[in-house]
mmCIF file of C-alpha atoms in Angstrom:
data_model
loop_
_atom_site.group_PDB
_atom_site.id
_atom_site.type_symbol
_atom_site.label_atom_id
_atom_site.label_comp_id
_atom_site.label_asym_id
_atom_site.label_seq_id
_atom_site.Cartn_x
_atom_site.Cartn_y
_atom_site.Cartn_z
ATOM 1 C CA MET A 6 -71.858 26.772 -37.463
ATOM 2 C CA LEU A 7 -72.551 30.015 -39.366
ATOM 3 C CA THR A 8 -70.237 29.833 -42.545
ATOM 4 C CA SER A 9 -72.376 26.382 -43.270
ATOM 5 C CA THR A 10 -75.775 28.472 -43.098
ATOM 6 C CA GLY A 11 -74.194 31.256 -45.482
ATOM 7 C CA ILE A 12 -74.453 33.905 -41.651
ATOM 8 C CA ILE A 13 -70.481 34.161 -42.275
ATOM 9 C CA VAL A 14 -67.964 33.555 -45.362
ATOM 10 C CA ILE A 15 -64.877 32.007 -45.250
ATOM 11 C CA THR A 16 -62.319 34.062 -46.464
ATOM 12 C CA GLY A 17 -59.215 32.060 -45.872
ATOM 13 C CA GLU A 18 -57.492 29.397 -43.311
ATOM 14 C CA ASP A 19 -59.437 30.747 -39.861
ATOM 15 C CA THR A 20 -59.882 33.961 -41.728
ATOM 16 C CA TYR A 21 -64.049 35.348 -41.732
ATOM 17 C CA ALA A 22 -65.752 37.831 -42.557
ATOM 18 C CA HIS A 23 -69.241 39.635 -41.939
ATOM 19 C CA THR A 24 -72.071 39.761 -44.601
ATOM 20 C CA PRO A 25 -75.711 41.367 -43.916
ATOM 21 C CA LYS A 26 -77.481 38.584 -42.389
ATOM 22 C CA SER A 27 -74.422 38.051 -38.893
ATOM 23 C CA LYS A 28 -74.861 42.116 -38.486
ATOM 24 C CA ALA A 29 -78.675 41.508 -38.652
ATOM 25 C CA THR A 30 -78.053 39.188 -36.205
ATOM 26 C CA PRO A 31 -78.363 39.604 -32.507
ATOM 27 C CA SER A 32 -76.411 38.857 -29.901
ATOM 28 C CA GLN A 33 -76.545 40.105 -27.044
ATOM 29 C CA ASP A 34 -77.829 37.280 -25.325
ATOM 30 C CA LEU A 35 -74.781 34.925 -26.394
ATOM 31 C CA THR A 36 -73.101 33.784 -23.309
ATOM 32 C CA TRP A 37 -69.856 33.106 -26.114
ATOM 33 C CA LEU A 38 -68.949 36.737 -26.548
ATOM 34 C CA GLU A 39 -68.775 37.573 -23.111
ATOM 35 C CA TYR A 40 -66.770 34.377 -21.649
ATOM 36 C CA LEU A 41 -64.079 34.809 -24.785
ATOM 37 C CA LYS A 42 -64.355 38.898 -23.453
ATOM 38 C CA THR A 43 -63.253 37.688 -20.291
ATOM 39 C CA HIS A 44 -61.033 34.918 -20.291
ATOM 40 C CA THR A 45 -57.893 33.832 -22.131
ATOM 41 C CA PRO A 46 -57.356 31.786 -25.064
ATOM 42 C CA GLU A 47 -55.003 29.038 -22.466
ATOM 43 C CA GLU A 48 -58.508 28.928 -20.513
ATOM 44 C CA LEU A 49 -60.528 27.986 -22.995
ATOM 45 C CA ILE A 50 -58.931 24.665 -23.401
ATOM 46 C CA ASP A 51 -58.544 24.367 -19.905
ATOM 47 C CA LEU A 52 -61.488 21.699 -18.817
ATOM 48 C CA ARG A 53 -62.424 23.489 -15.777
ATOM 49 C CA LYS A 54 -62.052 27.608 -17.328
ATOM 50 C CA THR A 55 -64.505 26.766 -20.205
ATOM 51 C CA ALA A 56 -66.609 27.903 -21.815
ATOM 52 C CA TYR A 57 -69.601 25.150 -20.419
ATOM 53 C CA THR A 58 -68.345 26.018 -16.591
ATOM 54 C CA TYR A 59 -68.754 29.241 -17.250
ATOM 55 C CA ALA A 60 -72.398 29.155 -18.504
ATOM 56 C CA TYR A 61 -73.091 27.437 -15.430
ATOM 57 C CA GLY A 62 -71.168 29.457 -12.414
ATOM 58 C CA GLN A 63 -68.959 26.660 -11.948
ATOM 59 C CA GLU A 64 -65.476 27.192 -12.922
ATOM 60 C CA GLY A 65 -62.929 25.301 -11.332
ATOM 61 C CA GLN A 66 -65.327 21.694 -12.160
ATOM 62 C CA THR A 67 -65.207 19.999 -15.464
ATOM 63 C CA PHE A 68 -67.783 19.390 -18.086
ATOM 64 C CA TYR A 69 -68.638 15.490 -16.755
ATOM 65 C CA GLU A 70 -68.453 16.929 -13.128
ATOM 66 C CA ILE A 71 -70.663 19.351 -13.381
ATOM 67 C CA LEU A 72 -73.120 17.326 -15.713
ATOM 68 C CA HIS A 73 -73.037 13.757 -12.824
ATOM 69 C CA ALA A 74 -74.331 16.019 -9.935
ATOM 70 C CA ASP A 75 -77.397 16.530 -11.689
ATOM 71 C CA ALA A 76 -78.787 12.935 -11.808
ATOM 72 C CA ALA A 77 -81.654 14.106 -14.198
ATOM 73 C CA ARG A 78 -78.937 15.833 -16.899
ATOM 74 C CA PHE A 79 -76.913 12.997 -16.378
ATOM 75 C CA THR A 80 -80.020 10.230 -17.307
ATOM 76 C CA VAL A 81 -80.237 12.883 -20.830
ATOM 77 C CA PHE A 82 -77.267 13.185 -21.865
ATOM 78 C CA ASN A 83 -76.501 9.231 -20.923
ATOM 79 C CA LYS A 84 -79.614 8.692 -23.954
ATOM 80 C CA ALA A 85 -78.574 11.244 -26.355
ATOM 81 C CA MET A 86 -75.293 9.549 -26.630
ATOM 82 C CA MET A 87 -77.081 6.619 -26.980
ATOM 83 C CA GLN A 88 -79.217 7.264 -29.501
ATOM 84 C CA GLN A 89 -76.468 9.225 -31.374
ATOM 85 C CA GLU A 90 -73.985 5.966 -31.440
ATOM 86 C CA ALA A 91 -76.867 3.950 -32.656
ATOM 87 C CA SER A 92 -76.828 5.871 -36.369
ATOM 88 C CA LEU A 93 -72.792 6.252 -36.564
ATOM 89 C CA PRO A 94 -71.027 3.792 -38.969
ATOM 90 C CA THR A 95 -67.401 3.980 -37.720
ATOM 91 C CA LEU A 96 -67.365 0.745 -35.946
ATOM 92 C CA GLY A 97 -67.642 -1.184 -39.327
ATOM 93 C CA MET A 98 -64.674 0.735 -41.065
ATOM 94 C CA PHE A 99 -61.835 -1.502 -39.758
ATOM 95 C CA PRO A 100 -62.124 -5.427 -40.232
ATOM 96 C CA PHE A 101 -61.263 -6.545 -36.746
ATOM 97 C CA SER A 102 -61.940 -9.833 -37.512
ATOM 98 C CA SER A 103 -58.715 -10.176 -39.461
ATOM 99 C CA LEU A 104 -56.712 -9.202 -36.444
ATOM 100 C CA GLN A 105 -58.528 -13.033 -35.008
ATOM 101 C CA PRO A 106 -54.777 -15.187 -35.259
ATOM 102 C CA ALA A 107 -52.905 -12.366 -33.153
ATOM 103 C CA VAL A 108 -55.891 -12.910 -30.580
ATOM 104 C CA ASP A 109 -56.097 -16.806 -31.027
ATOM 105 C CA ALA A 110 -52.003 -16.708 -31.044
ATOM 106 C CA GLU A 111 -52.268 -15.042 -27.059
ATOM 107 C CA PRO A 112 -55.593 -15.657 -26.102
ATOM 108 C CA ASP A 113 -54.287 -14.092 -22.799
ATOM 109 C CA ARG A 114 -54.297 -10.792 -24.230
ATOM 110 C CA LEU A 115 -57.838 -8.670 -24.272
ATOM 111 C CA ALA A 116 -58.272 -6.139 -26.378
ATOM 112 C CA ALA A 117 -59.058 -2.885 -24.410
ATOM 113 C CA GLY A 118 -61.938 -0.768 -25.799
ATOM 114 C CA ALA A 119 -62.476 2.791 -24.586
ATOM 115 C CA ASP A 120 -66.403 4.321 -25.293
ATOM 116 C CA ARG A 121 -69.726 2.991 -24.248
ATOM 117 C CA ARG A 122 -71.282 -0.585 -24.536
ATOM 118 C CA GLU A 123 -71.834 0.030 -28.522
ATOM 119 C CA THR A 124 -68.362 -1.211 -29.226
ATOM 120 C CA GLY A 125 -67.992 -3.990 -27.670
ATOM 121 C CA ASP A 126 -69.987 -6.735 -29.517
ATOM 122 C CA SER A 127 -67.821 -4.963 -32.984
ATOM 123 C CA PHE A 128 -64.691 -6.382 -32.808
ATOM 124 C CA GLY A 129 -65.793 -10.220 -33.799
ATOM 125 C CA THR A 130 -61.867 -11.747 -32.529
ATOM 126 C CA GLY A 131 -63.838 -13.739 -30.195
ATOM 127 C CA SER A 132 -61.324 -12.572 -26.965
ATOM 128 C CA ARG A 133 -61.749 -11.465 -23.388
ATOM 129 C CA LEU A 134 -62.680 -7.338 -23.604
ATOM 130 C CA VAL A 135 -62.785 -4.377 -21.457
ATOM 131 C CA LEU A 136 -64.650 -1.444 -21.164
ATOM 132 C CA GLN A 137 -62.422 1.387 -19.763
ATOM 133 C CA ASP A 138 -63.943 5.255 -18.632
ATOM 134 C CA ARG A 139 -64.927 6.876 -15.632
ATOM 135 C CA SER A 140 -67.181 5.064 -12.720
ATOM 136 C CA PHE A 141 -69.956 6.813 -13.117
ATOM 137 C CA ALA A 142 -70.299 6.460 -16.784
ATOM 138 C CA LEU A 143 -69.540 2.795 -16.678
ATOM 139 C CA ASP A 144 -71.799 2.546 -13.544
ATOM 140 C CA SER A 145 -74.876 4.045 -15.791
ATOM 141 C CA VAL A 146 -74.468 1.438 -18.018
ATOM 142 C CA PRO A 147 -76.297 -2.289 -17.468
ATOM 143 C CA GLN A 148 -73.716 -5.709 -16.672
ATOM 144 C CA GLU A 149 -76.642 -7.364 -18.122
ATOM 145 C CA LEU A 150 -75.953 -5.671 -21.500
ATOM 146 C CA LEU A 151 -72.292 -5.998 -21.612
ATOM 147 C CA LYS A 152 -72.103 -9.719 -21.739
ATOM 148 C CA GLY A 153 -68.265 -11.116 -22.278
ATOM 149 C CA ILE A 154 -66.864 -7.183 -20.791
ATOM 150 C CA GLU A 155 -65.254 -6.289 -18.030
ATOM 151 C CA LYS A 156 -65.962 -2.861 -16.616
ATOM 152 C CA CYS A 157 -62.409 -1.167 -15.856
ATOM 153 C CA PRO A 158 -63.302 2.313 -14.156
ATOM 154 C CA TYR A 159 -60.279 4.281 -15.463
ATOM 155 C CA ASP A 160 -58.980 8.080 -16.391
ATOM 156 C CA PHE A 161 -57.910 8.214 -19.192
ATOM 157 C CA CYS A 162 -54.898 10.805 -18.825
ATOM 158 C CA THR A 163 -53.750 8.817 -16.232
ATOM 159 C CA GLU A 164 -51.163 5.409 -16.681
ATOM 160 C CA GLN A 165 -52.982 2.976 -18.208
ATOM 161 C CA PRO A 166 -53.807 0.263 -16.333
ATOM 162 C CA VAL A 167 -53.275 -3.053 -18.626
ATOM 163 C CA LYS A 168 -50.492 -4.038 -20.581
ATOM 164 C CA LYS A 169 -50.011 -5.327 -23.718
ATOM 165 C CA TYR A 170 -53.279 -6.157 -25.079
ATOM 166 C CA ASN A 171 -53.749 -6.854 -28.849
ATOM 167 C CA ILE A 172 -55.766 -3.836 -29.240
ATOM 168 C CA PHE A 173 -56.039 -0.378 -27.252
ATOM 169 C CA PHE A 174 -59.324 0.950 -28.828
ATOM 170 C CA LEU A 175 -59.829 4.127 -28.331
ATOM 171 C CA ARG A 176 -63.572 5.149 -29.771
ATOM 172 C CA ARG A 177 -64.652 9.204 -29.855
ATOM 173 C CA ILE A 178 -61.953 9.628 -26.686
ATOM 174 C CA THR A 179 -59.741 12.106 -28.252
ATOM 175 C CA HIS A 180 -62.354 14.667 -28.823
ATOM 176 C CA ASN A 181 -62.856 15.362 -25.456
ATOM 177 C CA TYR A 182 -59.409 16.998 -25.403
ATOM 178 C CA GLN A 183 -56.689 19.539 -26.509
ATOM 179 C CA ASN A 184 -53.965 18.410 -28.774
ATOM 180 C CA GLY A 185 -52.103 18.221 -24.967
ATOM 181 C CA GLY A 186 -54.505 15.745 -23.257
ATOM 182 C CA CYS A 187 -54.014 13.850 -26.528
ATOM 183 C CA THR A 188 -50.433 13.548 -26.415
ATOM 184 C CA THR A 189 -50.803 13.110 -22.357
ATOM 185 C CA ILE A 190 -53.077 10.031 -23.202
ATOM 186 C CA LEU A 191 -51.621 8.419 -26.470
ATOM 187 C CA THR A 192 -48.256 8.981 -24.233
ATOM 188 C CA ASN A 193 -50.200 6.370 -21.718
ATOM 189 C CA ILE A 194 -50.808 3.776 -24.166
ATOM 190 C CA ALA A 195 -47.423 3.316 -25.760
ATOM 191 C CA ALA A 196 -46.290 2.841 -22.457
ATOM 192 C CA ALA A 197 -48.395 -0.068 -22.099
ATOM 193 C CA MET A 198 -48.400 -1.701 -24.906
ATOM 194 C CA GLY A 199 -46.247 -4.826 -26.468
ATOM 195 C CA PRO A 200 -43.883 -5.356 -29.475
ATOM 196 C CA THR A 201 -47.802 -6.678 -31.272
ATOM 197 C CA SER A 202 -49.795 -3.962 -29.806
ATOM 198 C CA ARG A 203 -52.178 -2.150 -32.006
ATOM 199 C CA LEU A 204 -53.668 1.291 -30.942
ATOM 200 C CA LEU A 205 -56.607 2.158 -33.776
ATOM 201 C CA ILE A 206 -58.858 5.724 -32.661
ATOM 202 C CA THR A 207 -61.762 6.061 -33.915
ATOM 203 C CA GLU A 208 -63.004 10.047 -35.099
ATOM 204 C CA ALA A 209 -64.879 12.054 -36.994
ATOM 205 C CA ALA A 210 -62.807 14.449 -39.319
ATOM 206 C CA ILE A 211 -64.748 17.854 -40.581
ATOM 207 C CA PRO A 212 -64.217 19.463 -43.959
ATOM 208 C CA ALA A 213 -61.476 22.018 -43.604
ATOM 209 C CA ARG A 214 -64.047 24.889 -44.863
ATOM 210 C CA ALA A 215 -67.817 24.367 -44.298
ATOM 211 C CA THR A 216 -70.486 24.477 -47.608
ATOM 212 C CA PRO A 217 -74.033 26.400 -47.282
ATOM 213 C CA GLY A 218 -76.638 24.061 -47.235
ATOM 214 C CA GLU A 219 -74.372 21.042 -45.910
ATOM 215 C CA ASP A 220 -74.858 19.016 -42.958
ATOM 216 C CA LEU A 221 -74.038 21.109 -39.960
ATOM 217 C CA ALA A 222 -74.083 17.816 -37.936
ATOM 218 C CA PRO A 223 -69.818 17.962 -37.871
ATOM 219 C CA TYR A 224 -69.903 21.309 -37.419
ATOM 220 C CA CYS A 225 -72.196 21.743 -33.917
ATOM 221 C CA MET A 226 -70.087 18.272 -32.140
ATOM 222 C CA ASP A 227 -67.397 21.248 -32.891
ATOM 223 C CA MET A 228 -68.880 23.630 -31.410
ATOM 224 C CA LEU A 229 -70.273 21.220 -28.724
ATOM 225 C CA MET A 230 -66.639 19.665 -27.964
ATOM 226 C CA ILE A 231 -65.026 23.549 -27.805
ATOM 227 C CA SER A 232 -66.940 24.203 -25.245
ATOM 228 C CA ILE A 233 -66.726 21.413 -22.724
ATOM 229 C CA GLY A 234 -61.832 21.812 -23.741
ATOM 230 C CA GLY A 235 -62.291 19.717 -26.420
ATOM 231 C CA LYS A 236 -62.425 19.719 -30.348
ATOM 232 C CA GLU A 237 -63.233 17.892 -33.892
ATOM 233 C CA ARG A 238 -60.185 18.011 -35.914
ATOM 234 C CA ALA A 239 -60.331 18.802 -39.302
ATOM 235 C CA ALA A 240 -59.210 16.193 -42.098
ATOM 236 C CA ARG A 241 -55.719 18.148 -42.946
ATOM 237 C CA GLY A 242 -54.962 17.242 -38.979
ATOM 238 C CA ASN A 243 -56.659 15.259 -37.869
ATOM 239 C CA LEU A 244 -54.596 13.305 -35.491
ATOM 240 C CA PRO A 245 -53.012 14.860 -32.076
ATOM 241 C CA PRO A 246 -49.862 15.180 -32.195
ATOM 242 C CA CYS A 247 -47.866 11.875 -31.431
ATOM 243 C CA SER A 248 -44.523 11.658 -31.393
ATOM 244 C CA PRO A 249 -43.736 13.020 -27.584
ATOM 245 C CA ALA A 250 -46.443 9.374 -27.458
ATOM 246 C CA ARG A 251 -43.648 7.815 -28.986
ATOM 247 C CA ALA A 252 -46.282 6.217 -31.581
ATOM 248 C CA CYS A 253 -46.163 5.091 -35.240
ATOM 249 C CA ILE A 254 -49.456 5.713 -36.587
ATOM 250 C CA SER A 255 -50.289 4.512 -40.669
#
């Protein structure tokens, strides 16, 4: 965010320098500075000791536990997420209909989608669909908006309850976690996949270097995600390490 607005400059990989703008920027009210002074790098990626939990004085809980405890805030969050989803074109980037032959050959093997309702009607394969998320997230989506889609409460860091599906689709899931959490998620999915199962992952890839004047949204999202223990990944290394999950990514 600071480099894309020209407040600081990037001098090398993960190396930055002050500018007159940064030196003139007040910092006494920034929670991030106090958090970084009082927490270790390991705590930054601990889902229960993040900058968000620190700012709300609720360390020991996760971002989603804090969010769900406030009904009004959770409602606003859901509406904001739905509005953001409407502006993302990524669902049209993969030809889901090309998987139709595999679905027709084994119709009892479902497609498991991991995201909100916008995912479900975008496969175009005519297969049964399962939407997985935490219970409170699924409960916030009326069933009438999920025609032909089954809800399946699920914690992505636990054993995958559905086995050998045609498609396992993770949409905007891995950016909620650092590499260790992503490896756990991918390991669980790899164990549940059949010989011809496909794993599709949809995430944003941010540029390695920011250019002043460009779209700030990717960098804003990166700051938001790291404040809750996740991260947006740069184009040079968008996918988390997958070798421990025994998955072949192409």
